[in-house]
mmCIF file with all atom_site columns, C-alpha atoms in Angstrom:
data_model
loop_
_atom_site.group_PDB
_atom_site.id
_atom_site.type_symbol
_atom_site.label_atom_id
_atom_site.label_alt_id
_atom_site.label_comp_id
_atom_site.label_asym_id
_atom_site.label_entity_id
_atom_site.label_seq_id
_atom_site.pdbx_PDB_ins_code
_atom_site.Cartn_x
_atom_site.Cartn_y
_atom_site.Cartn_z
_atom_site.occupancy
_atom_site.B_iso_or_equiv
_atom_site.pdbx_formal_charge
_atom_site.auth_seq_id
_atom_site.auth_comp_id
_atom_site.auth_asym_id
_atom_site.auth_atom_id
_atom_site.pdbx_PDB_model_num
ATOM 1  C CA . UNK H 1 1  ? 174.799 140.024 275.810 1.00 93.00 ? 1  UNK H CA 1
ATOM 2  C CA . UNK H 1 2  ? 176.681 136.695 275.512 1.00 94.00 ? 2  UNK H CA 1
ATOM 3  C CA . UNK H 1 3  ? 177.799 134.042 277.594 1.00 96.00 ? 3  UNK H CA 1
ATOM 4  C CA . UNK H 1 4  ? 181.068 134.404 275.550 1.00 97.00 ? 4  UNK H CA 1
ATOM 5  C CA . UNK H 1 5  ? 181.872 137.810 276.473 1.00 98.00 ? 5  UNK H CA 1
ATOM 6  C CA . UNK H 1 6  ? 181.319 136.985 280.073 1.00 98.00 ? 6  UNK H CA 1
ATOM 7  C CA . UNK H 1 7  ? 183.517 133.922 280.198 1.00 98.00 ? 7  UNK H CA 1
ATOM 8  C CA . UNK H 1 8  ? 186.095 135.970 278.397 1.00 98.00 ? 8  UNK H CA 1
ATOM 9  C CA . UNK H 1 9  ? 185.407 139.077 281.386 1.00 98.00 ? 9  UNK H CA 1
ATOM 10 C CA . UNK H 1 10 ? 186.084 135.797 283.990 1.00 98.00 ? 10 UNK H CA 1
ATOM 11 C CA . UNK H 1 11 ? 189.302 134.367 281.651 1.00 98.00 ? 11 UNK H CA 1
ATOM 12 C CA . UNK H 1 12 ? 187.161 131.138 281.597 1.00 98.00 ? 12 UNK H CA 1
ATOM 13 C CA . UNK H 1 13 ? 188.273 129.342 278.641 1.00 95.00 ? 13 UNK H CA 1
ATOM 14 C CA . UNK H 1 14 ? 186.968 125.542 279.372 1.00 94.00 ? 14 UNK H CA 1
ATOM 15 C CA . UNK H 1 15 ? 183.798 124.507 277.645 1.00 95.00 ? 15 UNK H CA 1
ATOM 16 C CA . UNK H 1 16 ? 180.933 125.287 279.950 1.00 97.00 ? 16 UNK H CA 1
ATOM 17 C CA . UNK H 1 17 ? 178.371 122.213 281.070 1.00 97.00 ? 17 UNK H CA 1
ATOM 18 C CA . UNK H 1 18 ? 176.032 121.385 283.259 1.00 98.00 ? 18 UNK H CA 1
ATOM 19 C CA . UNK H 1 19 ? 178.547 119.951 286.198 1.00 98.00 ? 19 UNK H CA 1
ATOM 20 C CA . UNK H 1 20 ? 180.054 120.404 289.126 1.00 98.00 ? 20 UNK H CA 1
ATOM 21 C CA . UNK H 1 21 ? 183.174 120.801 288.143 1.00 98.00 ? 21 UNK H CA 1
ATOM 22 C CA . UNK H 1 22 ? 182.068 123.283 285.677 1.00 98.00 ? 22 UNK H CA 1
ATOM 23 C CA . UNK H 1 23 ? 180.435 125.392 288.329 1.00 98.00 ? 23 UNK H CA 1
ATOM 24 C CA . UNK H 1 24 ? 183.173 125.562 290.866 1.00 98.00 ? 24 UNK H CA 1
ATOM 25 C CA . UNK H 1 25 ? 185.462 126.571 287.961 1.00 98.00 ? 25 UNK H CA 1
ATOM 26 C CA . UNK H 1 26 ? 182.812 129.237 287.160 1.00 98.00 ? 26 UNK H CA 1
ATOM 27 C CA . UNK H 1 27 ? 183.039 130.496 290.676 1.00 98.00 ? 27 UNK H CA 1
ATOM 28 C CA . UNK H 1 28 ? 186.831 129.941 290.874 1.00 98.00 ? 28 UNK H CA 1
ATOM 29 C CA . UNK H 1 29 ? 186.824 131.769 287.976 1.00 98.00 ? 29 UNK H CA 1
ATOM 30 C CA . UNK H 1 30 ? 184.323 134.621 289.111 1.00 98.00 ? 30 UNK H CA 1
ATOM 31 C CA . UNK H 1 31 ? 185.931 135.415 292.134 1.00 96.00 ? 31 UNK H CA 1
ATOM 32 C CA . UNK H 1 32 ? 189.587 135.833 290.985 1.00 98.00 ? 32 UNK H CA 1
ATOM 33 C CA . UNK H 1 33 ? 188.302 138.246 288.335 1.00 98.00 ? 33 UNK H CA 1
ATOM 34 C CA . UNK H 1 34 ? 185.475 140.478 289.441 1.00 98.00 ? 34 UNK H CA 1
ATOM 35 C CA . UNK H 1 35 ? 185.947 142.442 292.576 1.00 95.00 ? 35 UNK H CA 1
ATOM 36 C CA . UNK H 1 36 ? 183.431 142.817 295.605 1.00 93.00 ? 36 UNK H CA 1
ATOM 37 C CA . UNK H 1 37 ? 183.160 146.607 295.968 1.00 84.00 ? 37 UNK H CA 1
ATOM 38 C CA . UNK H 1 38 ? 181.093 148.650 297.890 1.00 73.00 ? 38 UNK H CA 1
ATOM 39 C CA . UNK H 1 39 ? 182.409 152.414 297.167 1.00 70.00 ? 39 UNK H CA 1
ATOM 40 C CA . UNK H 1 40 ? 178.414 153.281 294.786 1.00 60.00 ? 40 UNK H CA 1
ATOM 41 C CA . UNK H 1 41 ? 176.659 151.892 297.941 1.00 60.00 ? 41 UNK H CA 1
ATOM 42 C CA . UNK H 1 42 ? 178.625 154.071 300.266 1.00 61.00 ? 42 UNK H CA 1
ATOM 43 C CA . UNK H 1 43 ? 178.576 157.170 298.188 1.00 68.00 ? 43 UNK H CA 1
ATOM 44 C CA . UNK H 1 44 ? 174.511 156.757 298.544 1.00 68.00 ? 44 UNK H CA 1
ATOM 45 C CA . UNK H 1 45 ? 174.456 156.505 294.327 1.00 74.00 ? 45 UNK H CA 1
ATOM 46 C CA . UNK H 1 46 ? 171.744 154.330 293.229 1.00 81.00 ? 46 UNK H CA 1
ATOM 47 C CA . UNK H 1 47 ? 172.555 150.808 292.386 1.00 82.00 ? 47 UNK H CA 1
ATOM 48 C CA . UNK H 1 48 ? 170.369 149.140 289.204 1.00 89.00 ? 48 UNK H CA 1
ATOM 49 C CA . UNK H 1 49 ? 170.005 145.740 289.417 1.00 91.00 ? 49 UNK H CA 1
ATOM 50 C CA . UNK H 1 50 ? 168.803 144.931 286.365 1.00 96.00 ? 50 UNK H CA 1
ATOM 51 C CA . UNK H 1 51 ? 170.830 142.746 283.423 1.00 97.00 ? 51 UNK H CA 1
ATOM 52 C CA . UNK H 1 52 ? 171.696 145.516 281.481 1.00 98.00 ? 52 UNK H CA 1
ATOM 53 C CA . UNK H 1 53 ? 172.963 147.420 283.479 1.00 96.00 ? 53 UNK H CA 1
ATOM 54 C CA . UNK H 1 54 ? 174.681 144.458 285.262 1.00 96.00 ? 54 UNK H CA 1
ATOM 55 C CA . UNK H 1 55 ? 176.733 143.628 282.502 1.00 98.00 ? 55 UNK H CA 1
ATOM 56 C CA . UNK H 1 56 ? 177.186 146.910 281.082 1.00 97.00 ? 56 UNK H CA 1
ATOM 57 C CA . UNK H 1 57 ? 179.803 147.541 284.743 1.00 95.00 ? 57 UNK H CA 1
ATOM 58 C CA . UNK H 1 58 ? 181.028 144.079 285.445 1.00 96.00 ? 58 UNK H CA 1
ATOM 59 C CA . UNK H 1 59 ? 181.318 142.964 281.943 1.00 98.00 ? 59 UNK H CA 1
ATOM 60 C CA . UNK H 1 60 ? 181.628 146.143 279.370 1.00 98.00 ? 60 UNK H CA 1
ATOM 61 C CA . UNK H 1 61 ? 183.090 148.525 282.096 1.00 96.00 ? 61 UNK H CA 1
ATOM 62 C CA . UNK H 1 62 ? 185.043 145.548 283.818 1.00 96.00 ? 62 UNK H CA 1
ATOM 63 C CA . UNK H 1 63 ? 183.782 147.117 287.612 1.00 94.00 ? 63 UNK H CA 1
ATOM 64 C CA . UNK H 1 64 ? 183.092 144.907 290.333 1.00 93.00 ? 64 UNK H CA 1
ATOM 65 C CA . UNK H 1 65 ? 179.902 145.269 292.510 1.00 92.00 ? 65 UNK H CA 1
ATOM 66 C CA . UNK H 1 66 ? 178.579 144.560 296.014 1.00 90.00 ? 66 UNK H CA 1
ATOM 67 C CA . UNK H 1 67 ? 177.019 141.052 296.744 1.00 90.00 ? 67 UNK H CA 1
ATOM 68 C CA . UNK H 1 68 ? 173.622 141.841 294.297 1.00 92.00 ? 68 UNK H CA 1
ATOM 69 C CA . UNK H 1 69 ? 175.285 142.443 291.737 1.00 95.00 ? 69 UNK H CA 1
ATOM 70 C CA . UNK H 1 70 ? 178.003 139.752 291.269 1.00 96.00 ? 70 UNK H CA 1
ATOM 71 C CA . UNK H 1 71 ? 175.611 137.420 292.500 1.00 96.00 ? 71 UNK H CA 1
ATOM 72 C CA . UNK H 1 72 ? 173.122 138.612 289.881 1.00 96.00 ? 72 UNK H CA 1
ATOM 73 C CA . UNK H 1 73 ? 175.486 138.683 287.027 1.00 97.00 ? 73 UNK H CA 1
ATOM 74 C CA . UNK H 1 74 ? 176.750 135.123 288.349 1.00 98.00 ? 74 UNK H CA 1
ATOM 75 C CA . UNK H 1 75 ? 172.929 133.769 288.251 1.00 98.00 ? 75 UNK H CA 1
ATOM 76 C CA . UNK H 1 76 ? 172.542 135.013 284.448 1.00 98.00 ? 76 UNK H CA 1
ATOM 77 C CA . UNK H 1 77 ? 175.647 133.154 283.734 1.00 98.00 ? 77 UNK H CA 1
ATOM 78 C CA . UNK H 1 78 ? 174.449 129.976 285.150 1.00 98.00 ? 78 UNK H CA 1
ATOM 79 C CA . UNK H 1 79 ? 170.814 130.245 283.901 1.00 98.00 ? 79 UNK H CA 1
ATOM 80 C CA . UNK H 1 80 ? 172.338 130.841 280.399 1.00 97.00 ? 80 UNK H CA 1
ATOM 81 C CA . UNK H 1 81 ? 174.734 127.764 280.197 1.00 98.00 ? 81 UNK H CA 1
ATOM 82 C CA . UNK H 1 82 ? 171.274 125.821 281.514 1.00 98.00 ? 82 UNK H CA 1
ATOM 83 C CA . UNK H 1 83 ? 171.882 125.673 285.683 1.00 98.00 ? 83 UNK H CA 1
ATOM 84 C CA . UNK H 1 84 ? 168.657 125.885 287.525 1.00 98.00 ? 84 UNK H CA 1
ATOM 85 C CA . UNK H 1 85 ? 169.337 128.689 289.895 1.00 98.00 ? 85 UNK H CA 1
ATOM 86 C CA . UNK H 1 86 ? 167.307 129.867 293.063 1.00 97.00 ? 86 UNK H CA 1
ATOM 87 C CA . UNK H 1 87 ? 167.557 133.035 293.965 1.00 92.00 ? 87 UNK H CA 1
ATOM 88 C CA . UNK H 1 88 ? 168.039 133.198 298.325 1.00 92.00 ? 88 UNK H CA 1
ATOM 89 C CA . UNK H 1 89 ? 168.002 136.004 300.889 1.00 86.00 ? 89 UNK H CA 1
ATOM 90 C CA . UNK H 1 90 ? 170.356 135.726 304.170 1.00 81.00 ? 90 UNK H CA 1
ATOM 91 C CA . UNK H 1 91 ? 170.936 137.892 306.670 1.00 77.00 ? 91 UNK H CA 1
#
C-alpha cells in the first residue's frame, strides 16, 4: 500500500502537505471519486474494516463503501501524508 496509488485512485495529482488547502483538495478530491454505497450492508454481507481490505475495494477494486469505510480509507491517507487524525462517533 502507497499513498501514490491512492492519490492516483482519487486523480489527485498536487503534491500532498500538511495544509489546509491540501486537505480540502484531498476531500474534494475523495468525494468526486469514490462513491458512498451501501448495497454489502443491505445484502447483510459482512463488512471488514480493516486496511487491507480497505484498500484492496476502494483502491485495487475501485468500489466505494458506506461511511466506515471511506472514512477509514480517508484517515490512512491523512495519517500517511503526516495529518493528526481523530477518529469520532456521531449519531
Amino acid at each position: 500500500m502507497n499513498i501514490q496509488d491512492y492519490l492516483s485512485r482519487i486523480r489527485f495529482d498536487g503534491i500532498p502537505s500538511l495544509s489546509s488547502e491540501t486537505l480540502h483538495a484531498l476531500q474534494l478530491a475523495h468525494m468526486k471519486t469514490v462513491p458512498a454505497q451501501r448495497i454489502w450492508h443491505s445484502f447483510g454481507r459482512t463488512i471488514k474494516l480493516d486496511i487491507e481490505s480497505l484498500w484492496d475495494k476502494i483502491i485495487i477494486r475501485k468500489r466505494g463503501g458506506f461511511c466506515y469505510e471511506l472514512n477509514g480509507m480517508f484517515a490512512w491517507l491523512l495519517k500517511e501524508i503526516g495529518f493528526e487524525v481523530t477518529y469520532l462517533n456521531a449519531r
